Coordinates of C-alpha atoms in Angstrom, one line a residue:
M1 CA -54.6 -20.9 -57.6
K2 CA -57.3 -19.7 -55.4
T3 CA -56.7 -16.5 -53.5
I4 CA -57.9 -13.5 -51.8
V5 CA -57.4 -10.1 -52.6
Y6 CA -58.1 -6.2 -52.6
R7 CA -57.5 -3.4 -54.6
A8 CA -58.6 -0.3 -52.4
N9 CA -58.7 0.2 -48.8
G10 CA -62.0 -0.4 -47.0
G11 CA -64.4 -2.6 -45.3
P12 CA -64.4 -6.4 -45.3
G13 CA -66.5 -6.2 -48.5
V14 CA -63.1 -4.9 -50.5
L15 CA -61.6 -8.4 -50.1
E16 CA -62.3 -10.8 -53.5
F17 CA -62.1 -14.5 -53.7
V18 CA -60.1 -14.9 -57.3
D19 CA -58.0 -17.3 -59.3
R20 CA -54.2 -15.9 -60.0
D21 CA -51.3 -17.8 -61.4
V22 CA -49.1 -19.9 -58.6
P23 CA -46.2 -17.7 -57.8
E24 CA -42.8 -18.8 -58.3
P25 CA -40.2 -18.4 -55.5
G26 CA -36.9 -16.3 -56.4
S27 CA -33.6 -16.1 -54.9
G28 CA -33.3 -16.8 -51.3
E29 CA -37.4 -17.6 -51.4
V30 CA -39.7 -20.4 -50.6
R31 CA -43.2 -21.1 -52.0
V32 CA -45.6 -22.5 -49.2
R33 CA -48.9 -24.3 -49.9
V34 CA -50.7 -22.9 -47.6
A35 CA -53.0 -25.0 -44.9
V36 CA -53.9 -22.3 -42.3
S37 CA -53.7 -18.5 -42.9
A38 CA -54.5 -16.5 -39.5
V39 CA -55.9 -13.2 -39.1
N40 CA -54.9 -10.3 -36.9
P41 CA -55.7 -6.9 -35.9
T42 CA -53.1 -5.7 -37.9
D43 CA -54.1 -7.5 -41.0
V44 CA -57.6 -5.4 -40.8
Q45 CA -56.0 -2.4 -40.3
A46 CA -53.9 -2.5 -43.6
R47 CA -56.9 -3.5 -45.1
S48 CA -59.2 -1.0 -43.8
G49 CA -56.7 2.1 -44.1
G50 CA -53.8 3.4 -46.2
P51 CA -51.7 3.6 -47.6
L52 CA -51.9 1.1 -50.2
R53 CA -48.8 0.1 -51.4
F54 CA -49.7 -2.2 -54.3
P55 CA -51.9 -2.4 -56.9
E56 CA -53.3 -5.4 -55.6
V57 CA -52.8 -7.1 -52.3
T58 CA -53.3 -10.7 -50.9
P59 CA -53.8 -10.2 -47.1
H60 CA -52.4 -11.9 -43.9
L61 CA -49.3 -11.7 -42.1
D62 CA -49.3 -15.3 -40.6
G63 CA -49.9 -18.9 -41.7
A64 CA -48.7 -22.3 -41.8
G65 CA -48.3 -25.1 -44.7
V66 CA -45.6 -27.3 -46.5
I67 CA -43.0 -25.8 -48.7
D68 CA -43.4 -27.5 -51.9
A69 CA -40.7 -25.2 -54.0
V70 CA -37.2 -23.4 -53.4
G71 CA -35.6 -20.7 -55.2
A72 CA -32.2 -20.4 -55.6
G73 CA -29.5 -20.1 -52.9
V74 CA -32.1 -22.4 -50.5
D75 CA -31.6 -25.9 -49.4
P76 CA -33.6 -28.2 -52.0
G77 CA -33.9 -30.5 -49.0
R78 CA -36.4 -27.9 -47.4
A79 CA -39.3 -28.9 -49.9
G80 CA -41.4 -30.6 -47.9
E81 CA -41.1 -29.3 -45.1
R82 CA -43.9 -28.2 -42.4
V83 CA -43.8 -24.3 -41.4
W84 CA -45.0 -21.4 -40.0
L85 CA -44.9 -18.3 -41.5
F86 CA -44.7 -14.6 -39.9
M87 CA -44.5 -11.1 -41.7
A88 CA -45.5 -12.6 -44.8
A89 CA -47.4 -9.4 -46.4
A90 CA -45.1 -7.0 -44.4
G91 CA -43.7 -5.0 -47.4
R92 CA -44.7 -7.4 -49.8
P93 CA -48.1 -7.7 -51.9
T94 CA -48.4 -11.7 -51.3
G95 CA -49.5 -13.0 -47.7
T96 CA -51.0 -16.0 -46.7
A97 CA -54.5 -15.6 -47.8
A98 CA -53.9 -17.9 -51.2
E99 CA -53.3 -21.5 -52.0
F100 CA -49.4 -20.6 -52.5
T101 CA -47.7 -17.8 -51.0
V102 CA -43.7 -16.9 -51.7
V103 CA -41.6 -15.6 -48.5
P104 CA -38.1 -15.1 -47.8
A105 CA -36.8 -18.5 -46.6
E106 CA -35.9 -17.3 -43.2
Q107 CA -39.6 -16.4 -42.6
A108 CA -40.7 -19.9 -43.3
V109 CA -39.9 -22.0 -40.1
P110 CA -39.6 -25.5 -39.5
L111 CA -42.9 -26.8 -37.4
P112 CA -42.6 -29.8 -35.0
G113 CA -44.5 -32.8 -36.2
A114 CA -46.4 -32.3 -32.9
A115 CA -47.5 -29.2 -33.7
G116 CA -50.5 -28.6 -36.0
F117 CA -51.3 -25.8 -38.8
D118 CA -53.7 -24.5 -36.3
A119 CA -51.2 -23.6 -34.0
G120 CA -48.4 -22.8 -36.5
A121 CA -50.7 -20.4 -38.0
A122 CA -51.3 -18.5 -34.5
L123 CA -48.0 -17.9 -33.7
G124 CA -46.3 -15.2 -35.8
V125 CA -47.7 -12.1 -34.8
P126 CA -49.1 -12.6 -31.3
A127 CA -46.1 -14.9 -30.2
L128 CA -43.4 -12.6 -31.4
T129 CA -44.8 -9.6 -29.9
A130 CA -45.4 -11.6 -26.5
H131 CA -41.3 -12.4 -26.8
R132 CA -40.8 -9.0 -27.2
A133 CA -42.7 -7.5 -24.2
L134 CA -41.1 -10.3 -22.1
T135 CA -37.5 -9.2 -23.1
V136 CA -37.3 -5.7 -22.7
S137 CA -37.1 -4.9 -19.3
E138 CA -34.2 -3.3 -17.8
D139 CA -33.4 -6.1 -15.0
G140 CA -34.7 -8.8 -17.4
P141 CA -33.4 -11.0 -20.1
R142 CA -33.0 -10.6 -23.7
R143 CA -33.9 -13.9 -24.7
L144 CA -36.2 -16.7 -23.6
R145 CA -36.0 -20.2 -22.4
P146 CA -37.1 -22.4 -19.4
G147 CA -36.0 -20.7 -16.2
A148 CA -35.2 -17.1 -17.9
L149 CA -37.7 -15.5 -16.0
A150 CA -37.8 -17.2 -12.7
G151 CA -38.5 -15.4 -9.6
R152 CA -40.2 -12.7 -11.8
T153 CA -44.0 -11.7 -11.8
V154 CA -45.7 -10.7 -15.2
L155 CA -48.9 -9.3 -15.7
A156 CA -50.9 -9.8 -18.8
A157 CA -53.5 -6.9 -19.5
G158 CA -56.1 -8.7 -21.6
G159 CA -55.3 -12.1 -20.9
A160 CA -57.9 -13.8 -22.9
G161 CA -56.7 -12.0 -26.2
A162 CA -54.3 -13.5 -28.7
V163 CA -50.9 -11.6 -27.5
G164 CA -52.1 -12.0 -23.9
H165 CA -52.4 -15.4 -24.4
A166 CA -49.2 -15.8 -25.8
V167 CA -47.7 -14.0 -23.2
I168 CA -48.9 -16.1 -20.5
Q169 CA -47.7 -19.3 -22.2
L170 CA -44.4 -18.0 -23.3
A171 CA -43.8 -16.4 -19.6
R172 CA -45.0 -19.4 -17.8
W173 CA -42.6 -22.0 -20.1
A174 CA -39.9 -19.3 -18.9
G175 CA -40.4 -19.6 -15.2
A176 CA -42.5 -16.4 -14.3
T177 CA -45.6 -16.4 -11.9
M178 CA -48.3 -15.2 -14.3
I179 CA -51.3 -13.0 -13.7
G180 CA -53.9 -12.3 -15.8
T181 CA -56.7 -9.4 -15.9
V182 CA -59.6 -9.7 -17.5
S183 CA -63.3 -8.4 -18.0
G184 CA -65.4 -11.5 -16.9
P185 CA -65.7 -15.0 -16.0
E186 CA -65.5 -16.5 -19.3
K187 CA -62.5 -14.6 -20.1
A188 CA -61.1 -15.7 -16.7
R189 CA -61.7 -19.3 -17.7
L190 CA -59.8 -18.9 -21.0
A191 CA -56.8 -17.2 -19.0
T192 CA -56.6 -19.9 -16.5
A193 CA -56.8 -22.3 -19.4
A194 CA -53.9 -20.5 -21.0
G195 CA -51.7 -21.1 -17.9
A196 CA -52.3 -18.0 -15.9
H197 CA -51.5 -18.7 -12.2
H198 CA -53.8 -15.9 -10.8
V199 CA -56.6 -14.0 -12.6
V200 CA -57.9 -10.7 -11.5
N201 CA -61.1 -8.9 -12.9
Y202 CA -60.4 -5.6 -13.3
R203 CA -64.0 -4.4 -13.2
E204 CA -64.5 -5.8 -9.8
G205 CA -63.3 -5.1 -6.2
D206 CA -60.1 -3.4 -6.1
P207 CA -57.8 -5.3 -8.8
A208 CA -54.8 -3.3 -7.5
A209 CA -55.0 -4.8 -4.2
A210 CA -55.8 -8.6 -5.9
I211 CA -52.7 -7.9 -7.7
R212 CA -50.5 -6.5 -4.9
A213 CA -51.6 -9.5 -2.7
V214 CA -50.1 -11.8 -5.6
A215 CA -47.2 -9.7 -5.7
P216 CA -46.5 -7.4 -2.7
D217 CA -43.3 -5.9 -4.1
G218 CA -45.0 -5.3 -7.2
V219 CA -45.0 -6.8 -10.6
D220 CA -41.6 -6.9 -13.1
I221 CA -43.3 -6.5 -16.1
V222 CA -46.8 -5.5 -17.4
A223 CA -47.5 -6.5 -21.3
E224 CA -50.1 -4.1 -22.1
V225 CA -52.9 -4.0 -24.7
A226 CA -55.0 -0.7 -23.6
L227 CA -52.4 1.7 -22.0
G228 CA -55.2 4.8 -21.9
A229 CA -57.7 2.7 -20.0
N230 CA -54.9 0.7 -17.8
L231 CA -52.1 3.0 -16.7
A232 CA -53.2 3.8 -13.6
L233 CA -53.6 0.5 -12.5
D234 CA -50.1 -0.6 -14.0
L235 CA -48.7 2.0 -11.8
A236 CA -50.3 1.2 -8.8
V237 CA -48.7 -2.5 -9.1
L238 CA -45.7 -1.9 -10.8
R239 CA -42.6 -2.5 -8.8
A240 CA -39.6 0.2 -8.8
R241 CA -37.5 -0.2 -12.2
G242 CA -40.4 -2.1 -13.8
T243 CA -41.4 -2.3 -16.8
I244 CA -44.7 -1.5 -19.1
A245 CA -44.2 -2.8 -22.4
T246 CA -47.3 -1.5 -24.4
Y247 CA -48.5 -3.1 -28.0
A248 CA -51.5 -1.7 -28.6
N249 CA -54.1 1.0 -27.0
D250 CA -57.6 -0.8 -27.1
G251 CA -60.0 1.6 -26.8
G252 CA -58.0 4.7 -28.2
R253 CA -58.1 6.5 -25.0
P254 CA -55.6 9.2 -24.6
V255 CA -52.9 8.4 -22.1
D256 CA -52.3 10.7 -19.4
L257 CA -49.0 10.4 -18.0
D258 CA -47.7 11.6 -14.4
V259 CA -44.1 12.4 -15.0
M260 CA -43.2 12.4 -11.5
R261 CA -44.8 9.4 -10.4
N262 CA -43.0 7.9 -13.1
M263 CA -39.6 9.3 -12.5
V264 CA -40.2 8.1 -8.7
L265 CA -40.8 4.7 -9.9
N266 CA -38.1 4.5 -12.3
T267 CA -40.7 3.1 -15.0
R268 CA -39.4 1.8 -18.4
L269 CA -42.2 2.5 -20.7
Q270 CA -41.3 0.5 -24.0
F271 CA -43.9 1.0 -26.7
L272 CA -43.2 -1.9 -29.6
V273 CA -44.2 -3.0 -32.7
L274 CA -42.6 -5.8 -35.0
Y275 CA -42.1 -3.8 -38.0
T276 CA -39.3 -1.6 -36.5
A277 CA -38.0 -3.6 -33.6
G278 CA -34.7 -4.5 -35.8
L279 CA -33.9 -8.0 -37.6
D280 CA -31.8 -8.8 -34.6
V281 CA -34.7 -9.0 -32.3
R282 CA -37.2 -10.8 -34.5
T283 CA -34.7 -13.3 -35.2
A284 CA -34.1 -13.8 -31.5
A285 CA -38.0 -13.8 -30.8
V286 CA -38.6 -16.8 -34.0
E287 CA -35.7 -18.7 -32.3
D288 CA -37.2 -18.4 -28.8
V289 CA -40.6 -19.2 -30.1
A290 CA -39.7 -22.0 -32.1
A291 CA -37.7 -23.6 -29.0
A292 CA -41.0 -23.2 -27.0
V293 CA -43.1 -24.7 -29.9
R294 CA -40.9 -27.6 -29.8
D295 CA -41.4 -27.8 -26.0
N296 CA -45.2 -28.0 -26.8
A297 CA -45.7 -24.8 -24.8
L298 CA -47.9 -22.9 -27.2
P299 CA -50.7 -24.9 -27.9
V300 CA -54.0 -23.7 -29.1
G301 CA -57.9 -24.2 -28.6
E302 CA -60.5 -23.6 -26.1
E303 CA -58.8 -26.2 -23.8
H304 CA -56.0 -24.0 -23.8
G305 CA -57.1 -20.8 -23.5
L306 CA -57.5 -19.7 -27.1
P307 CA -60.8 -20.5 -28.8
L308 CA -60.8 -21.0 -32.9
H309 CA -63.0 -19.5 -35.1
R310 CA -62.5 -20.8 -38.1
F311 CA -63.7 -19.8 -41.9
P312 CA -63.1 -21.0 -45.5
L313 CA -60.6 -19.1 -47.8
S314 CA -63.8 -17.8 -50.0
R315 CA -65.4 -16.4 -46.6
T316 CA -62.1 -14.4 -45.8
S317 CA -64.3 -11.2 -45.6
A318 CA -66.4 -12.9 -42.6
A319 CA -63.2 -13.7 -41.0
H320 CA -62.1 -10.1 -40.9
R321 CA -65.7 -9.1 -39.9
A322 CA -65.7 -11.6 -36.8
L323 CA -62.6 -10.0 -35.7
E324 CA -63.9 -6.5 -36.2
E325 CA -67.0 -7.6 -34.1
G326 CA -64.4 -8.7 -31.4
A327 CA -64.6 -12.7 -31.8
V328 CA -62.7 -13.7 -28.6
G329 CA -59.7 -16.1 -29.5
K330 CA -57.8 -16.5 -32.8
V331 CA -59.6 -16.2 -36.1
L332 CA -58.6 -18.7 -38.8
V333 CA -58.9 -19.2 -42.5
D334 CA -59.1 -22.8 -43.7
V335 CA -56.8 -22.8 -47.1
A336 CA -56.1 -26.6 -47.5
P337 CA -56.8 -29.4 -45.4
E338 CA -53.6 -30.9 -43.2

């Protein structure tokens, strides 16, 4: 089979397009013929920085395809099932940047017929991270479903990014009023297409006043992508007992924490990453995201606020480079035709 591998950390140039034997699924595993593989910032970080845990790694956590073989203990009826994959390369040397990959059966989630492989590949890290951000508040739900966030206001910082896009879609599905912050008119268009009820350009005017005009009592949850840069704005619009759920610190600006101000607000500042969130949390997120997919609540494509940037498997290095250079939307690798 054709696959991408790297044997040392470094830039996109360490990625090699090679032939390898088709893997066999072990007990509790399934083998998936990959149709589309997705590139996430965490894939780029794993490739560029250490430590390298295996002599050879096939990258990418997320993807979508069809189960073509199952291991012992897995229902044989799953063969032929369309699935989306998450955390394929987490703690394993074999991700989705290959014609075939093997994953634990529970990490291959049925993909409804109405959802294409592009939508399936775009779930994984962004959608599960968004779910976590929306379910950590003190007064909020631990599970998402239609109506679960009714009466709540959610602010998606960076509403045109992949996680911000998923936050908007999931929160709208769950009944929240959605506000997205963006840096310009093109990203405003994308956040609106994703489903944001209100969009605020944080580089113009008084963004805090614009957000407070929508949420006079403050927002309930902030899904934050750049905590160091945005914390002052977050605190200016957060309600008492509100939550800032931060999944990244884009730009790397140090976080200056005003302890007394946060004490007065009773702020919940929740840091999150999928790897250490816990099995129960990830399982709940997968179930709820799967339900949202069945309701067609997580479509992708420019018309839905998430432009797709496509590369063939042989040019996976170019896909990584595009993400590093700030491609807006979702970077996908076409492995096999749908």
